[in-house]
Amino acid sequence: MTTTATPAPAVTAPRHRSPLERFRVPAGFALGAVLLFGVAPLTLTDFRLGLLAKYLCYAVVAVGVSLAWGRGGLMVLGQGVFFGLGGYAMAMHLKLADAAAAGETLPDFMLLYGSGGGLPWWWRPFANPVFALVMTVVLPMAVAALLGFLVFRRRVKGAYFAILSQALAAALSIWLIGQQATTGGTNGLTDIQGFFGYSLDDPVNLRMVYFVIAAALLLLMVLVRQLFVSRYGELLVAVRDSEERVRFLGYNPADVKLVAYVVAAGTAGLAGALFVPAVGIISPALIGIVPSIGFVIGAAVGGRSSLVGAVLGAVLVAWTQSELSDAFPAAWTYLQGLLFVLAVGFLPGGLASVGAVLRRRRAALRTTGETA
């Protein structure tokens, strides 16, 4: 009697990544460093470099938006709140430092508006530079943690979460406008002269501020990318795609979303803090509903699921806004809204997905041709 041996299952050899794939990410960061620290300072004028520093602050916000919205599906339309908290925390310290350098105990706008009660108690801790620096990130994250805990535990999501975020941005803007004697009101905190002992009137120091912003952006991109590829990043995507299934597996989706929301708030707060020395001002007009939408538009246009796409999209939209708002000052807001609708409706993956879309269409055309 003969027996037939059962064939052994085929073993698939592990796929070896090519050198190009293995070094693609490090090479991308190296290229970004060369462009930001070498090409831009050598080719741009001081004015243009200052504008780029402002745009990079928006790109820092986009890094957090890419995590919360691109990976977590959270439509964070209230990032202006956290941007403003970080910006005001930094500006309060710088205004107190300017006042001390001028031999005054109150910032100039308080003297102008007649703050007879002296320096408000909640301003006093910001005279300490360490406290101010910590609060630029911790304060936005604490507010996001409190809000996120209340919202995600009640399973608020989708359009309701977006509307709540917008309402929070509007409320903060209105409150700041109403506190003219302590926050500068509509004007905000302006005419900031120094940055930790360095004069912001010196172009050399402004270049230093640019380098700080560029370094912060690259560092944040590295850290957030590690979240993308970590186990937490995979869990965040799973929560976005099937929240109930993740809950069935024993995880709490509220905690997973809360972490992404808090990290995004921290990046926005840091961006606001860096924005102040780069521009010399922080005001309610920079943190209301329209700027909050603008932060999301940048990530959507570039590609919210791609860190590089979100960053480049934020810079591109900010540059376009600067150019077109001069030509169409009354119509730019409508153009901004139209840009968002077109990006979400016709290219959900943003500009970063153009290559993939074209490849899929070519593959579909080849399949159609073969079956014809």
Short mmCIF file of C-alpha atoms in Angstrom, two decimals:
data_model
loop_
_atom_site.label_atom_id
_atom_site.label_comp_id
_atom_site.label_asym_id
_atom_site.label_seq_id
_atom_site.Cartn_x
_atom_site.Cartn_y
_atom_site.Cartn_z
CA MET A 1 0.00 0.00 0.00
CA THR A 2 1.35 3.35 -0.94
CA THR A 3 0.68 6.59 0.85
CA THR A 4 0.67 10.03 -0.55
CA ALA A 5 2.49 12.58 1.53
CA THR A 6 0.61 15.73 2.29
CA PRO A 7 2.39 18.62 0.65
CA ALA A 8 3.85 21.11 3.09
CA PRO A 9 2.28 24.55 3.08
CA ALA A 10 4.13 27.06 1.05
CA VAL A 11 6.21 29.45 3.06
CA THR A 12 6.12 33.01 1.92
CA ALA A 13 9.46 34.65 2.20
CA PRO A 14 9.41 37.91 4.14
CA ARG A 15 9.32 40.93 1.95
CA HIS A 16 12.58 42.80 2.03
CA ARG A 17 12.28 46.52 1.72
CA SER A 18 14.44 48.17 -0.86
CA PRO A 19 17.05 50.67 0.30
CA LEU A 20 14.86 53.43 -1.12
CA GLU A 21 11.93 52.41 1.07
CA ARG A 22 14.10 51.91 4.12
CA PHE A 23 15.65 55.36 3.99
CA ARG A 24 12.72 57.26 2.51
CA VAL A 25 11.54 58.79 5.79
CA PRO A 26 15.00 59.82 7.12
CA ALA A 27 15.83 61.21 3.69
CA GLY A 28 12.60 63.21 3.71
CA PHE A 29 13.39 64.77 7.08
CA ALA A 30 16.95 65.49 5.97
CA LEU A 31 15.64 67.22 2.84
CA GLY A 32 13.24 69.26 4.96
CA ALA A 33 16.08 70.31 7.26
CA VAL A 34 18.20 71.37 4.31
CA LEU A 35 15.37 73.44 2.84
CA LEU A 36 14.42 75.08 6.14
CA PHE A 37 17.88 75.69 7.57
CA GLY A 38 19.91 76.14 4.39
CA VAL A 39 17.97 77.09 1.28
CA ALA A 40 15.32 79.36 2.79
CA PRO A 41 17.65 81.60 4.87
CA LEU A 42 20.06 81.97 1.95
CA THR A 43 17.48 82.75 -0.74
CA LEU A 44 14.72 84.68 1.04
CA THR A 45 14.81 88.28 2.19
CA ASP A 46 14.26 89.09 5.86
CA PHE A 47 10.65 90.03 5.11
CA ARG A 48 9.93 86.79 3.24
CA LEU A 49 11.69 84.74 5.90
CA GLY A 50 9.49 86.38 8.52
CA LEU A 51 6.41 85.39 6.52
CA LEU A 52 7.70 81.83 6.25
CA ALA A 53 8.17 81.74 10.04
CA LYS A 54 4.50 82.72 10.39
CA TYR A 55 3.44 80.01 7.94
CA LEU A 56 5.51 77.40 9.77
CA CYS A 57 3.56 78.21 12.95
CA TYR A 58 0.40 77.23 11.07
CA ALA A 59 2.21 74.08 9.95
CA VAL A 60 2.86 73.19 13.60
CA VAL A 61 -0.90 73.33 14.18
CA ALA A 62 -1.40 71.12 11.12
CA VAL A 63 0.79 68.42 12.68
CA GLY A 64 -1.70 68.06 15.52
CA VAL A 65 -4.67 68.28 13.15
CA SER A 66 -3.18 65.44 11.10
CA LEU A 67 -3.07 63.26 14.22
CA ALA A 68 -6.52 64.13 15.58
CA TRP A 69 -8.44 64.41 12.30
CA GLY A 70 -6.38 62.46 9.80
CA ARG A 71 -5.80 59.47 12.07
CA GLY A 72 -8.56 59.84 14.64
CA GLY A 73 -11.40 61.24 12.56
CA LEU A 74 -11.95 64.14 14.99
CA MET A 75 -13.06 67.26 13.13
CA VAL A 76 -11.11 69.72 15.30
CA LEU A 77 -12.61 73.03 14.23
CA GLY A 78 -11.64 74.76 17.47
CA GLN A 79 -7.84 74.73 17.30
CA GLY A 80 -7.88 78.51 17.46
CA VAL A 81 -8.75 78.18 21.16
CA PHE A 82 -5.55 76.31 21.98
CA PHE A 83 -3.51 78.45 19.58
CA GLY A 84 -4.79 81.50 21.42
CA LEU A 85 -4.13 80.10 24.89
CA GLY A 86 -0.51 79.37 24.01
CA GLY A 87 -0.12 82.71 22.25
CA TYR A 88 -1.56 84.77 25.10
CA ALA A 89 0.52 82.87 27.67
CA MET A 90 3.69 83.76 25.77
CA ALA A 91 2.60 87.33 25.03
CA MET A 92 1.75 88.01 28.68
CA HIS A 93 5.27 87.12 29.75
CA LEU A 94 6.86 89.15 26.96
CA LYS A 95 4.71 92.19 27.75
CA LEU A 96 5.67 91.98 31.43
CA ALA A 97 9.33 91.67 30.43
CA ASP A 98 9.01 94.73 28.16
CA ALA A 99 7.38 96.67 30.98
CA ALA A 100 10.15 95.72 33.42
CA ALA A 101 12.80 96.80 30.91
CA ALA A 102 11.06 100.19 30.65
CA GLY A 103 10.89 100.55 34.44
CA GLU A 104 7.13 100.02 34.62
CA THR A 105 5.09 97.58 36.68
CA LEU A 106 2.21 97.35 34.20
CA PRO A 107 2.18 96.63 30.46
CA ASP A 108 1.65 99.68 28.25
CA PHE A 109 -1.96 98.88 27.31
CA MET A 110 -2.96 98.64 30.99
CA LEU A 111 -1.51 102.09 31.57
CA LEU A 112 -3.41 103.35 28.54
CA TYR A 113 -6.75 101.82 29.53
CA GLY A 114 -6.36 102.76 33.18
CA SER A 115 -6.02 99.52 35.11
CA GLY A 116 -6.32 101.16 38.52
CA GLY A 117 -6.32 97.90 40.46
CA GLY A 118 -2.72 97.08 39.56
CA LEU A 119 -1.55 93.94 37.84
CA PRO A 120 -4.29 91.25 37.84
CA TRP A 121 -3.48 88.24 40.02
CA TRP A 122 -3.62 85.83 37.11
CA TRP A 123 -1.00 87.85 35.24
CA ARG A 124 1.59 87.71 38.02
CA PRO A 125 2.81 84.09 37.60
CA PHE A 126 3.58 84.80 33.93
CA ALA A 127 6.42 87.09 34.96
CA ASN A 128 8.38 83.86 35.52
CA PRO A 129 9.76 82.71 32.13
CA VAL A 130 9.77 79.02 33.06
CA PHE A 131 6.14 79.15 34.19
CA ALA A 132 5.14 81.00 31.03
CA LEU A 133 6.91 78.52 28.75
CA VAL A 134 5.34 75.54 30.49
CA MET A 135 1.87 77.06 30.40
CA THR A 136 2.02 77.68 26.64
CA VAL A 137 1.66 73.92 26.23
CA VAL A 138 0.19 72.69 29.54
CA LEU A 139 -2.70 75.17 29.65
CA PRO A 140 -4.10 74.21 26.20
CA MET A 141 -3.63 70.53 26.98
CA ALA A 142 -5.41 70.89 30.33
CA VAL A 143 -8.38 72.66 28.73
CA ALA A 144 -8.51 70.02 25.99
CA ALA A 145 -8.32 67.22 28.58
CA LEU A 146 -11.25 68.65 30.53
CA LEU A 147 -13.36 69.31 27.46
CA GLY A 148 -12.47 66.00 25.84
CA PHE A 149 -13.25 64.05 28.99
CA LEU A 150 -16.73 65.56 29.17
CA VAL A 151 -17.41 65.21 25.43
CA PHE A 152 -15.97 61.81 24.58
CA ARG A 153 -17.44 60.12 27.64
CA ARG A 154 -20.87 61.13 26.33
CA ARG A 155 -19.93 59.79 22.88
CA VAL A 156 -20.32 63.16 21.16
CA LYS A 157 -18.78 62.95 17.70
CA GLY A 158 -19.14 63.98 14.09
CA ALA A 159 -20.88 67.26 13.32
CA TYR A 160 -21.87 67.79 16.97
CA PHE A 161 -18.23 67.71 18.06
CA ALA A 162 -17.28 70.13 15.27
CA ILE A 163 -20.05 72.57 16.25
CA LEU A 164 -19.02 72.41 19.91
CA SER A 165 -15.41 73.17 18.96
CA GLN A 166 -16.53 76.20 16.94
CA ALA A 167 -18.69 77.44 19.80
CA LEU A 168 -15.71 77.24 22.16
CA ALA A 169 -13.57 79.28 19.75
CA ALA A 170 -16.28 81.92 19.42
CA ALA A 171 -16.76 82.09 23.20
CA LEU A 172 -13.05 82.61 23.89
CA SER A 173 -12.80 85.31 21.23
CA ILE A 174 -15.82 87.18 22.66
CA TRP A 175 -14.46 86.93 26.20
CA LEU A 176 -11.07 88.31 25.19
CA ILE A 177 -12.69 91.24 23.39
CA GLY A 178 -14.73 92.08 26.47
CA GLN A 179 -11.70 92.19 28.80
CA GLN A 180 -10.05 95.27 27.35
CA ALA A 181 -8.25 96.34 30.53
CA THR A 182 -6.61 92.95 31.08
CA THR A 183 -6.30 91.34 27.63
CA GLY A 184 -6.14 94.36 25.30
CA GLY A 185 -9.65 93.79 23.97
CA THR A 186 -10.02 93.81 20.20
CA ASN A 187 -6.42 94.90 19.67
CA GLY A 188 -5.00 92.08 21.77
CA LEU A 189 -1.40 92.19 23.01
CA THR A 190 0.63 94.17 20.50
CA ASP A 191 3.95 95.93 20.06
CA ILE A 192 6.04 93.19 21.66
CA GLN A 193 9.64 94.39 21.71
CA GLY A 194 11.74 91.59 23.14
CA PHE A 195 12.05 87.81 23.27
CA PHE A 196 13.84 86.56 26.40
CA GLY A 197 16.33 89.41 26.36
CA TYR A 198 16.70 89.67 22.58
CA SER A 199 15.33 92.64 20.70
CA LEU A 200 12.80 91.75 18.01
CA ASP A 201 13.76 94.88 16.10
CA ASP A 202 17.05 93.22 15.14
CA PRO A 203 16.79 91.14 11.92
CA VAL A 204 19.43 88.75 13.27
CA ASN A 205 17.23 87.93 16.26
CA LEU A 206 14.21 87.47 14.01
CA ARG A 207 16.22 84.92 12.04
CA MET A 208 16.95 83.18 15.33
CA VAL A 209 13.19 83.03 15.99
CA TYR A 210 12.71 81.51 12.54
CA PHE A 211 15.28 78.80 13.27
CA VAL A 212 13.57 78.00 16.59
CA ILE A 213 10.22 77.61 14.81
CA ALA A 214 11.71 75.43 12.06
CA ALA A 215 13.43 73.19 14.61
CA ALA A 216 10.23 72.86 16.65
CA LEU A 217 8.29 71.87 13.51
CA LEU A 218 10.74 69.13 12.49
CA LEU A 219 10.96 67.78 16.03
CA LEU A 220 7.18 67.62 16.35
CA MET A 221 6.90 65.85 13.02
CA VAL A 222 9.34 63.19 14.22
CA LEU A 223 7.47 62.70 17.51
CA VAL A 224 4.01 62.59 15.94
CA ARG A 225 5.17 60.21 13.23
CA GLN A 226 6.27 57.85 15.98
CA LEU A 227 2.70 57.99 17.26
CA PHE A 228 1.46 57.25 13.75
CA VAL A 229 3.45 54.04 13.44
CA SER A 230 3.07 52.92 17.07
CA ARG A 231 0.49 50.54 18.48
CA TYR A 232 -1.45 53.58 19.68
CA GLY A 233 -1.55 54.93 16.12
CA GLU A 234 -3.04 51.67 14.87
CA LEU A 235 -5.59 51.73 17.68
CA LEU A 236 -6.53 55.31 16.84
CA VAL A 237 -7.22 54.35 13.24
CA ALA A 238 -9.28 51.40 14.44
CA VAL A 239 -11.37 53.71 16.63
CA ARG A 240 -11.91 56.01 13.67
CA ASP A 241 -13.04 53.18 11.40
CA SER A 242 -15.05 51.03 13.82
CA GLU A 243 -15.48 52.43 17.31
CA GLU A 244 -17.92 49.77 18.48
CA ARG A 245 -15.61 46.93 17.41
CA VAL A 246 -12.73 48.47 19.37
CA ARG A 247 -14.98 48.75 22.42
CA PHE A 248 -15.92 45.08 22.02
CA LEU A 249 -12.20 44.18 22.07
CA GLY A 250 -11.86 45.74 25.52
CA TYR A 251 -10.50 49.20 24.74
CA ASN A 252 -12.13 52.47 25.69
CA PRO A 253 -12.45 54.60 22.53
CA ALA A 254 -12.98 57.73 24.63
CA ASP A 255 -9.49 57.44 26.13
CA VAL A 256 -7.92 56.79 22.74
CA LYS A 257 -9.54 59.88 21.20
CA LEU A 258 -8.77 61.97 24.26
CA VAL A 259 -5.02 61.40 23.88
CA ALA A 260 -5.08 62.53 20.24
CA TYR A 261 -7.18 65.58 21.10
CA VAL A 262 -4.87 66.61 23.95
CA VAL A 263 -1.72 66.17 21.85
CA ALA A 264 -3.26 68.25 19.05
CA ALA A 265 -4.10 70.96 21.58
CA GLY A 266 -0.52 70.96 22.84
CA THR A 267 0.89 71.41 19.34
CA ALA A 268 -1.55 74.27 18.69
CA GLY A 269 -0.54 75.94 21.96
CA LEU A 270 3.13 75.66 21.06
CA ALA A 271 2.37 77.13 17.64
CA GLY A 272 0.62 80.09 19.24
CA ALA A 273 3.57 80.67 21.55
CA LEU A 274 6.00 80.64 18.61
CA PHE A 275 3.70 82.86 16.57
CA VAL A 276 3.97 85.74 19.05
CA PRO A 277 7.71 86.53 18.66
CA ALA A 278 7.50 85.82 14.93
CA VAL A 279 4.71 88.36 14.33
CA GLY A 280 4.80 90.51 17.47
CA ILE A 281 1.08 90.32 18.18
CA ILE A 282 -1.72 88.05 19.38
CA SER A 283 -5.34 89.15 19.17
CA PRO A 284 -8.88 87.68 19.19
CA ALA A 285 -9.00 88.04 15.39
CA LEU A 286 -6.25 85.41 15.14
CA ILE A 287 -8.00 82.77 17.25
CA GLY A 288 -11.69 82.96 16.37
CA ILE A 289 -13.87 80.83 14.14
CA VAL A 290 -12.33 81.81 10.79
CA PRO A 291 -8.71 81.08 11.81
CA SER A 292 -9.83 77.77 13.33
CA ILE A 293 -11.36 76.77 10.01
CA GLY A 294 -8.21 77.92 8.25
CA PHE A 295 -6.08 75.51 10.31
CA VAL A 296 -8.24 72.59 9.19
CA ILE A 297 -8.33 73.75 5.56
CA GLY A 298 -4.54 73.65 5.35
CA ALA A 299 -4.45 70.05 6.54
CA ALA A 300 -7.34 69.07 4.26
CA VAL A 301 -5.79 70.58 1.15
CA GLY A 302 -2.39 69.01 1.73
CA GLY A 303 -3.71 65.67 2.97
CA ARG A 304 -4.79 65.25 6.55
CA SER A 305 -3.63 61.61 6.77
CA SER A 306 -0.10 62.53 5.70
CA LEU A 307 2.14 64.52 8.02
CA VAL A 308 4.15 65.99 5.16
CA GLY A 309 0.98 66.68 3.19
CA ALA A 310 -0.67 68.47 6.12
CA VAL A 311 2.41 70.60 6.75
CA LEU A 312 2.87 71.57 3.10
CA GLY A 313 -0.86 72.20 2.74
CA ALA A 314 -0.84 74.56 5.75
CA VAL A 315 2.08 76.53 4.29
CA LEU A 316 0.49 76.60 0.82
CA VAL A 317 -2.91 77.79 2.09
CA ALA A 318 -1.32 80.42 4.33
CA TRP A 319 0.79 81.73 1.45
CA THR A 320 -2.24 81.76 -0.86
CA GLN A 321 -4.26 83.61 1.75
CA SER A 322 -1.58 86.29 2.09
CA GLU A 323 -1.39 86.76 -1.67
CA LEU A 324 -5.11 86.65 -2.49
CA SER A 325 -6.35 88.56 0.55
CA ASP A 326 -4.42 91.58 -0.74
CA ALA A 327 -6.08 91.26 -4.15
CA PHE A 328 -9.56 90.23 -2.90
CA PRO A 329 -9.88 91.44 0.70
CA ALA A 330 -13.66 91.08 0.83
CA ALA A 331 -13.96 87.79 -1.03
CA TRP A 332 -11.09 85.78 0.44
CA THR A 333 -13.22 84.27 3.22
CA TYR A 334 -15.60 82.83 0.61
CA LEU A 335 -12.67 81.54 -1.43
CA GLN A 336 -11.31 79.89 1.71
CA GLY A 337 -14.61 78.13 2.35
CA LEU A 338 -14.85 77.04 -1.29
CA LEU A 339 -11.34 75.63 -1.12
CA PHE A 340 -12.30 73.52 1.89
CA VAL A 341 -15.46 72.20 0.19
CA LEU A 342 -13.58 71.29 -2.98
CA ALA A 343 -10.78 69.58 -1.08
CA VAL A 344 -13.08 67.47 1.07
CA GLY A 345 -15.62 66.75 -1.66
CA PHE A 346 -13.43 65.96 -4.66
CA LEU A 347 -10.03 65.06 -3.20
CA PRO A 348 -10.61 63.71 0.33
CA GLY A 349 -7.00 62.62 0.63
CA GLY A 350 -5.67 66.07 -0.29
CA LEU A 351 -2.78 66.82 -2.60
CA ALA A 352 -0.77 64.02 -0.97
CA SER A 353 -3.17 61.48 -2.51
CA VAL A 354 -2.91 62.72 -6.11
CA GLY A 355 -0.29 60.11 -7.00
CA ALA A 356 -2.35 57.25 -5.53
CA VAL A 357 -5.48 58.45 -7.34
CA LEU A 358 -3.65 58.58 -10.66
CA ARG A 359 -2.20 55.09 -10.12
CA ARG A 360 -5.65 53.68 -9.36
CA ARG A 361 -7.09 55.27 -12.49
CA ARG A 362 -4.30 53.88 -14.66
CA ALA A 363 -4.80 50.45 -13.15
CA ALA A 364 -8.56 50.68 -13.78
CA LEU A 365 -7.95 51.71 -17.39
CA ARG A 366 -5.57 48.77 -17.93
CA THR A 367 -8.11 46.36 -16.42
CA THR A 368 -10.85 47.76 -18.65
CA GLY A 369 -8.61 47.42 -21.70
CA GLU A 370 -7.72 43.81 -20.90
CA THR A 371 -11.35 42.76 -20.41
CA ALA A 372 -12.59 44.55 -23.53
#
